[in-house]
PDB file of C-alpha atoms in Angstrom:
ATOM      1  CA  MET G 255      -7.214  19.062 -17.052  1.00 48.00           C
ATOM      2  CA  THR G 256      -4.146  20.266 -15.503  1.00 48.00           C
ATOM      3  CA  ASP G 257      -0.807  20.723 -16.818  1.00 49.00           C
ATOM      4  CA  MET G 258       1.971  19.756 -14.230  1.00 48.00           C
ATOM      5  CA  ALA G 259       4.306  22.733 -15.328  1.00 47.00           C
ATOM      6  CA  ALA G 260       1.757  24.931 -13.415  1.00 46.00           C
ATOM      7  CA  ILE G 261       2.063  22.960 -10.346  1.00 47.00           C
ATOM      8  CA  GLY G 262       5.224  24.772  -8.554  1.00 45.00           C
ATOM      9  CA  SER G 263       8.528  23.942  -7.333  1.00 41.00           C
ATOM     10  CA  THR G 264       9.741  21.362  -4.768  1.00 39.00           C
ATOM     11  CA  PRO G 265       8.322  21.512  -1.230  1.00 39.00           C
ATOM     12  CA  GLU G 266      10.542  22.450   1.751  1.00 40.00           C
ATOM     13  CA  ARG G 267       8.230  20.507   4.104  1.00 50.00           C
ATOM     14  CA  CYS G 268       5.729  17.555   3.553  1.00 60.00           C
ATOM     15  CA  ASP G 269       3.477  19.530   1.001  1.00 84.00           C
ATOM     16  CA  LEU G 270       2.753  17.126  -1.861  1.00 92.00           C
ATOM     17  CA  LEU G 271       2.275  19.143  -5.090  1.00 95.00           C
ATOM     18  CA  LEU G 272       1.199  15.904  -6.832  1.00 96.00           C
ATOM     19  CA  ILE G 273      -0.625  12.871  -5.880  1.00 97.00           C
ATOM     20  CA  GLY G 274      -0.577   9.592  -8.119  1.00 97.00           C
ATOM     21  CA  ALA G 275      -3.993   7.803  -7.845  1.00 97.00           C
ATOM     22  CA  GLY G 276      -3.576   5.316 -10.677  1.00 95.00           C
ATOM     23  CA  PHE G 277      -2.872   1.459 -10.270  1.00 95.00           C
ATOM     24  CA  PRO G 278       0.367   0.155 -10.291  1.00 94.00           C
ATOM     25  CA  ARG G 279       1.408  -1.155 -13.881  1.00 94.00           C
ATOM     26  CA  THR G 280       0.203   1.882 -15.477  1.00 94.00           C
ATOM     27  CA  GLY G 281       3.579   3.262 -16.543  1.00 91.00           C
ATOM     28  CA  THR G 282       4.454   4.558 -12.898  1.00 92.00           C
ATOM     29  CA  LEU G 283       7.853   4.061 -13.242  1.00 91.00           C
ATOM     30  CA  SER G 284       8.436   6.299 -16.481  1.00 92.00           C
ATOM     31  CA  ILE G 285       5.973   8.843 -15.051  1.00 94.00           C
ATOM     32  CA  ARG G 286       8.099   8.828 -12.007  1.00 94.00           C
ATOM     33  CA  THR G 287      11.178   9.797 -14.186  1.00 94.00           C
ATOM     34  CA  ALA G 288       8.943  12.508 -15.636  1.00 93.00           C
ATOM     35  CA  ILE G 289       7.773  13.896 -12.329  1.00 94.00           C
ATOM     36  CA  GLU G 290      11.303  13.993 -10.886  1.00 95.00           C
ATOM     37  CA  ALA G 291      12.548  15.882 -14.023  1.00 94.00           C
ATOM     38  CA  LYS G 292       9.703  18.691 -13.599  1.00 92.00           C
ATOM     39  CA  LEU G 293       8.869  18.422  -9.855  1.00 92.00           C
ATOM     40  CA  GLY G 294      11.444  16.741  -7.769  1.00 94.00           C
ATOM     41  CA  PRO G 295      11.754  13.827  -5.467  1.00 96.00           C
ATOM     42  CA  CYS G 296       8.647  11.542  -6.277  1.00 96.00           C
ATOM     43  CA  HIS G 297       7.800   8.780  -3.736  1.00 94.00           C
ATOM     44  CA  HIS G 298       7.105   4.872  -5.627  1.00 93.00           C
ATOM     45  CA  MET G 299       7.022   1.632  -4.707  1.00 89.00           C
ATOM     46  CA  GLN G 300      10.743   1.397  -5.396  1.00 88.00           C
ATOM     47  CA  VAL G 301      11.459   3.733  -2.762  1.00 89.00           C
ATOM     48  CA  ALA G 302       9.254   2.175  -0.231  1.00 86.00           C
ATOM     49  CA  PHE G 303      11.495  -0.940  -0.869  1.00 83.00           C
ATOM     50  CA  GLN G 304      15.095   0.845  -0.927  1.00 87.00           C
ATOM     51  CA  LYS G 305      14.130   2.830   2.423  1.00 86.00           C
ATOM     52  CA  ASN G 306      12.660  -0.227   4.414  1.00 80.00           C
ATOM     53  CA  GLU G 307       9.408   1.625   4.497  1.00 82.00           C
ATOM     54  CA  LEU G 308       7.264  -1.433   3.796  1.00 77.00           C
ATOM     55  CA  ALA G 309       6.481  -2.131   7.642  1.00 77.00           C
ATOM     56  CA  THR G 310       5.196   1.444   8.069  1.00 79.00           C
ATOM     57  CA  TRP G 311       2.735   0.912   4.938  1.00 79.00           C
ATOM     58  CA  ALA G 312       1.721  -2.610   6.012  1.00 76.00           C
ATOM     59  CA  ARG G 313       0.704  -0.861   9.329  1.00 77.00           C
ATOM     60  CA  LEU G 314      -1.224   2.061   7.520  1.00 75.00           C
ATOM     61  CA  SER G 315      -2.849  -0.887   5.585  1.00 70.00           C
ATOM     62  CA  GLU G 316      -3.983  -2.704   8.980  1.00 73.00           C
ATOM     63  CA  ARG G 317      -4.694   0.503  11.232  1.00 76.00           C
ATOM     64  CA  GLY G 318      -6.080   2.781   8.775  1.00 74.00           C
ATOM     65  CA  TRP G 319      -4.777   6.238   7.890  1.00 75.00           C
ATOM     66  CA  ALA G 320      -5.699   8.128  11.369  1.00 76.00           C
ATOM     67  CA  SER G 321      -3.554   6.144  13.374  1.00 76.00           C
ATOM     68  CA  GLN G 322      -0.568   6.298  10.812  1.00 76.00           C
ATOM     69  CA  LYS G 323      -1.009   9.830   9.340  1.00 81.00           C
ATOM     70  CA  GLU G 324       1.931  11.620  11.162  1.00 84.00           C
ATOM     71  CA  GLU G 325       4.220   8.842  10.336  1.00 82.00           C
ATOM     72  CA  VAL G 326       3.335   8.447   6.789  1.00 82.00           C
ATOM     73  CA  LEU G 327       3.662  12.210   6.360  1.00 86.00           C
ATOM     74  CA  GLN G 328       7.278  12.230   7.948  1.00 87.00           C
ATOM     75  CA  LEU G 329       8.006   9.647   5.317  1.00 85.00           C
ATOM     76  CA  LEU G 330       6.595  11.671   2.376  1.00 91.00           C
ATOM     77  CA  SER G 331       8.468  14.979   3.621  1.00 92.00           C
ATOM     78  CA  PRO G 332      11.198  14.719   1.239  1.00 93.00           C
ATOM     79  CA  TYR G 333       8.960  14.416  -1.575  1.00 95.00           C
ATOM     80  CA  ALA G 334       7.319  16.524  -3.996  1.00 95.00           C
ATOM     81  CA  ALA G 335       4.779  13.918  -5.495  1.00 96.00           C
ATOM     82  CA  THR G 336       3.693  10.315  -5.158  1.00 95.00           C
ATOM     83  CA  ILE G 337       2.796   8.003  -7.590  1.00 95.00           C
ATOM     84  CA  ASP G 338       2.207   4.061  -7.644  1.00 92.00           C
ATOM     85  CA  ALA G 339       1.777   1.781  -4.442  1.00 87.00           C
ATOM     86  CA  PRO G 340       1.621   1.922  -1.733  1.00 87.00           C
ATOM     87  CA  THR G 341       0.741   5.591  -1.745  1.00 89.00           C
ATOM     88  CA  MET G 342      -2.062   5.342  -4.406  1.00 91.00           C
ATOM     89  CA  MET G 343      -3.918   3.235  -1.983  1.00 87.00           C
ATOM     90  CA  SER G 344      -3.970   6.576   0.305  1.00 88.00           C
ATOM     91  CA  TRP G 345      -4.807   8.830  -2.585  1.00 93.00           C
ATOM     92  CA  LYS G 346      -8.038  10.137  -1.249  1.00 93.00           C
ATOM     93  CA  ASN G 347      -6.497  10.775   2.530  1.00 90.00           C
ATOM     94  CA  LEU G 348      -3.526  12.355   1.016  1.00 92.00           C
ATOM     95  CA  PHE G 349      -5.764  14.658  -1.116  1.00 94.00           C
ATOM     96  CA  LYS G 350      -8.029  15.677   2.088  1.00 91.00           C
ATOM     97  CA  THR G 351      -4.453  16.475   3.558  1.00 89.00           C
ATOM     98  CA  PHE G 352      -3.202  18.394   0.818  1.00 91.00           C
ATOM     99  CA  PRO G 353      -6.406  19.809  -0.989  1.00 93.00           C
ATOM    100  CA  ASN G 354      -4.443  22.123  -3.550  1.00 94.00           C
ATOM    101  CA  ALA G 355      -2.463  19.119  -4.736  1.00 95.00           C
ATOM    102  CA  LYS G 356      -2.755  18.116  -8.257  1.00 96.00           C
ATOM    103  CA  VAL G 357      -4.022  14.514  -8.735  1.00 97.00           C
ATOM    104  CA  LEU G 358      -2.244  12.242 -11.643  1.00 97.00           C
ATOM    105  CA  LEU G 359      -4.647   9.489 -12.610  1.00 97.00           C
ATOM    106  CA  SER G 360      -2.443   7.191 -14.603  1.00 96.00           C
ATOM    107  CA  VAL G 361      -4.520   4.559 -16.832  1.00 96.00           C
ATOM    108  CA  ARG G 362      -4.090   1.985 -19.345  1.00 94.00           C
ATOM    109  CA  ASP G 363      -5.485   1.458 -22.723  1.00 94.00           C
ATOM    110  CA  SER G 364      -8.504  -0.998 -21.260  1.00 96.00           C
ATOM    111  CA  PHE G 365      -8.988  -2.840 -17.992  1.00 97.00           C
ATOM    112  CA  ASP G 366      -8.333  -6.132 -19.796  1.00 97.00           C
ATOM    113  CA  GLN G 367      -4.825  -5.080 -20.772  1.00 96.00           C
ATOM    114  CA  TRP G 368      -4.264  -3.624 -17.082  1.00 96.00           C
ATOM    115  CA  HIS G 369      -5.714  -6.767 -15.413  1.00 97.00           C
ATOM    116  CA  GLN G 370      -3.440  -8.981 -17.628  1.00 97.00           C
ATOM    117  CA  SER G 371      -0.391  -6.954 -16.868  1.00 96.00           C
ATOM    118  CA  VAL G 372      -1.003  -7.137 -12.995  1.00 95.00           C
ATOM    119  CA  LEU G 373      -2.064 -10.817 -12.976  1.00 95.00           C
ATOM    120  CA  THR G 374       1.120 -11.882 -14.403  1.00 95.00           C
ATOM    121  CA  THR G 375       3.358  -9.465 -12.438  1.00 91.00           C
ATOM    122  CA  VAL G 376       2.250  -7.806  -9.319  1.00 88.00           C
ATOM    123  CA  TYR G 377      -0.535 -10.257  -8.270  1.00 91.00           C
ATOM    124  CA  LEU G 378       1.756 -13.259  -9.014  1.00 89.00           C
ATOM    125  CA  ARG G 379       4.471 -11.971  -6.627  1.00 84.00           C
ATOM    126  CA  TYR G 380       1.863 -10.909  -4.135  1.00 84.00           C
ATOM    127  CA  LYS G 381       0.594 -14.937  -4.191  1.00 84.00           C
ATOM    128  CA  ASN G 382       3.876 -16.199  -4.067  1.00 83.00           C
ATOM    129  CA  SER G 383       4.770 -13.977  -1.334  1.00 75.00           C
ATOM    130  CA  ARG G 384       3.908 -15.700   1.980  1.00 64.00           C
ATOM    131  CA  GLY G 385       6.508 -15.178   4.846  1.00 60.00           C
ATOM    132  CA  ASP G 386       8.129 -12.333   2.484  1.00 60.00           C
ATOM    133  CA  PRO G 387      10.682 -10.754   5.090  1.00 54.00           C
ATOM    134  CA  LYS G 388      10.239  -7.514   3.404  1.00 55.00           C
ATOM    135  CA  LEU G 389       6.675  -7.524   4.512  1.00 55.00           C
ATOM    136  CA  GLN G 390       5.657  -6.956   0.418  1.00 66.00           C
ATOM    137  CA  ARG G 391       2.456  -8.981   1.365  1.00 68.00           C
ATOM    138  CA  LYS G 392       1.110  -7.415   4.187  1.00 70.00           C
ATOM    139  CA  THR G 393       1.769  -4.013   1.984  1.00 73.00           C
ATOM    140  CA  MET G 394      -0.015  -5.360  -0.883  1.00 79.00           C
ATOM    141  CA  ASP G 395      -2.844  -6.838   1.130  1.00 80.00           C
ATOM    142  CA  SER G 396      -4.499  -3.307   1.088  1.00 80.00           C
ATOM    143  CA  MET G 397      -4.922  -3.885  -2.780  1.00 85.00           C
ATOM    144  CA  PHE G 398      -5.471  -7.703  -2.938  1.00 89.00           C
ATOM    145  CA  GLY G 399      -6.312  -8.900   0.391  1.00 85.00           C
ATOM    146  CA  SER G 400      -9.780  -9.775   1.713  1.00 88.00           C
ATOM    147  CA  LYS G 401      -9.937  -6.128   3.173  1.00 84.00           C
ATOM    148  CA  GLY G 402      -8.189  -4.708   0.375  1.00 86.00           C
ATOM    149  CA  ILE G 403      -9.641  -2.880  -2.580  1.00 90.00           C
ATOM    150  CA  PHE G 404     -10.046  -6.003  -4.608  1.00 95.00           C
ATOM    151  CA  GLN G 405     -11.378  -7.842  -1.465  1.00 94.00           C
ATOM    152  CA  GLY G 406      -9.541 -10.908  -2.282  1.00 94.00           C
ATOM    153  CA  ARG G 407     -11.294 -11.367  -5.243  1.00 96.00           C
ATOM    154  CA  PHE G 408      -8.674 -10.124  -7.850  1.00 96.00           C
ATOM    155  CA  GLU G 409      -8.799 -13.227  -9.939  1.00 96.00           C
ATOM    156  CA  ASN G 410     -12.493 -13.029 -10.464  1.00 97.00           C
ATOM    157  CA  LYS G 411     -12.107 -10.651 -13.634  1.00 97.00           C
ATOM    158  CA  GLU G 412     -15.534  -9.382 -13.863  1.00 98.00           C
ATOM    159  CA  PHE G 413     -15.508  -8.414 -10.088  1.00 98.00           C
ATOM    160  CA  ALA G 414     -12.281  -7.053 -10.578  1.00 98.00           C
ATOM    161  CA  ARG G 415     -13.189  -4.929 -13.489  1.00 98.00           C
ATOM    162  CA  LYS G 416     -16.042  -3.331 -11.401  1.00 98.00           C
ATOM    163  CA  ILE G 417     -13.856  -2.546  -8.451  1.00 97.00           C
ATOM    164  CA  TYR G 418     -11.324  -0.928 -10.908  1.00 97.00           C
ATOM    165  CA  THR G 419     -13.784   0.839 -12.802  1.00 97.00           C
ATOM    166  CA  ASP G 420     -15.450   2.372  -9.888  1.00 97.00           C
ATOM    167  CA  PHE G 421     -12.180   3.289  -8.376  1.00 96.00           C
ATOM    168  CA  ILE G 422     -11.406   5.702 -11.582  1.00 97.00           C
ATOM    169  CA  GLU G 423     -15.047   7.130 -11.298  1.00 97.00           C
ATOM    170  CA  ASP G 424     -14.308   7.997  -7.858  1.00 97.00           C
ATOM    171  CA  VAL G 425     -11.081   9.934  -8.387  1.00 97.00           C
ATOM    172  CA  LYS G 426     -12.923  11.543 -11.320  1.00 97.00           C
ATOM    173  CA  ARG G 427     -15.955  12.769  -9.182  1.00 97.00           C
ATOM    174  CA  THR G 428     -13.668  13.304  -6.040  1.00 97.00           C
ATOM    175  CA  VAL G 429     -11.162  15.662  -7.762  1.00 98.00           C
ATOM    176  CA  PRO G 430     -12.099  18.835  -9.443  1.00 97.00           C
ATOM    177  CA  GLU G 431     -11.424  19.070 -12.850  1.00 96.00           C
ATOM    178  CA  SER G 432      -8.775  21.920 -12.868  1.00 96.00           C
ATOM    179  CA  GLN G 433      -6.722  19.665 -10.455  1.00 97.00           C
ATOM    180  CA  LEU G 434      -7.008  16.427 -12.326  1.00 97.00           C
ATOM    181  CA  LEU G 435      -4.737  15.034 -15.097  1.00 96.00           C
ATOM    182  CA  ILE G 436      -5.916  11.579 -16.604  1.00 96.00           C
ATOM    183  CA  TYR G 437      -3.005   9.986 -18.443  1.00 94.00           C
ATOM    184  CA  ASN G 438      -1.687   7.139 -20.531  1.00 92.00           C
ATOM    185  CA  VAL G 439       1.990   6.673 -20.731  1.00 88.00           C
ATOM    186  CA  LYS G 440       1.528   6.278 -24.575  1.00 89.00           C
ATOM    187  CA  GLU G 441       0.946  10.065 -24.648  1.00 88.00           C
ATOM    188  CA  GLY G 442       4.391  10.784 -23.865  1.00 83.00           C
ATOM    189  CA  TRP G 443       5.947  13.376 -21.299  1.00 80.00           C
ATOM    190  CA  GLY G 444       3.942  16.306 -23.549  1.00 80.00           C
ATOM    191  CA  PRO G 445       0.919  16.055 -20.777  1.00 80.00           C
ATOM    192  CA  LEU G 446       2.681  16.039 -17.904  1.00 77.00           C
TER     193      LEU G 446
END
């Protein structure tokens, strides 16, 4: 496991120091606050809304990483770190692009706790966002849509559990232990 204090300082160009690979509703807003206090600017879903980036992330979801890589890297150039959607959905591509970055896998106490939280917040907004002028629905299709992480079956709890578990195991398998921090926000900012 890694310690964020050993990561370094804010980059002058897009050279991410920390990549968030955890799902939304795992304390990402609190984690963002801690990251910004320790490393500098951190990209989060709130940033995507505030800076009208959702169209770019929607295109990424529809067209794939290769066609949008340069545009995404330009969007991320002011940031030392990423956390939350929409960047967590591209964590593996970001890690391939920045192989020296640390990866933060934020988790909840249990899948059941996480699933219930997402079902009643993020997923509910997604389901009710048809015609959203901010393109939130298209952006979140990469998580909940038929071609997304949960293949349009997020409400099927056991299917979602398998996807969630496989996703976490993929992060653990892919990222060297020396670059990975698995973190539950209940631990406080100490591990960060």
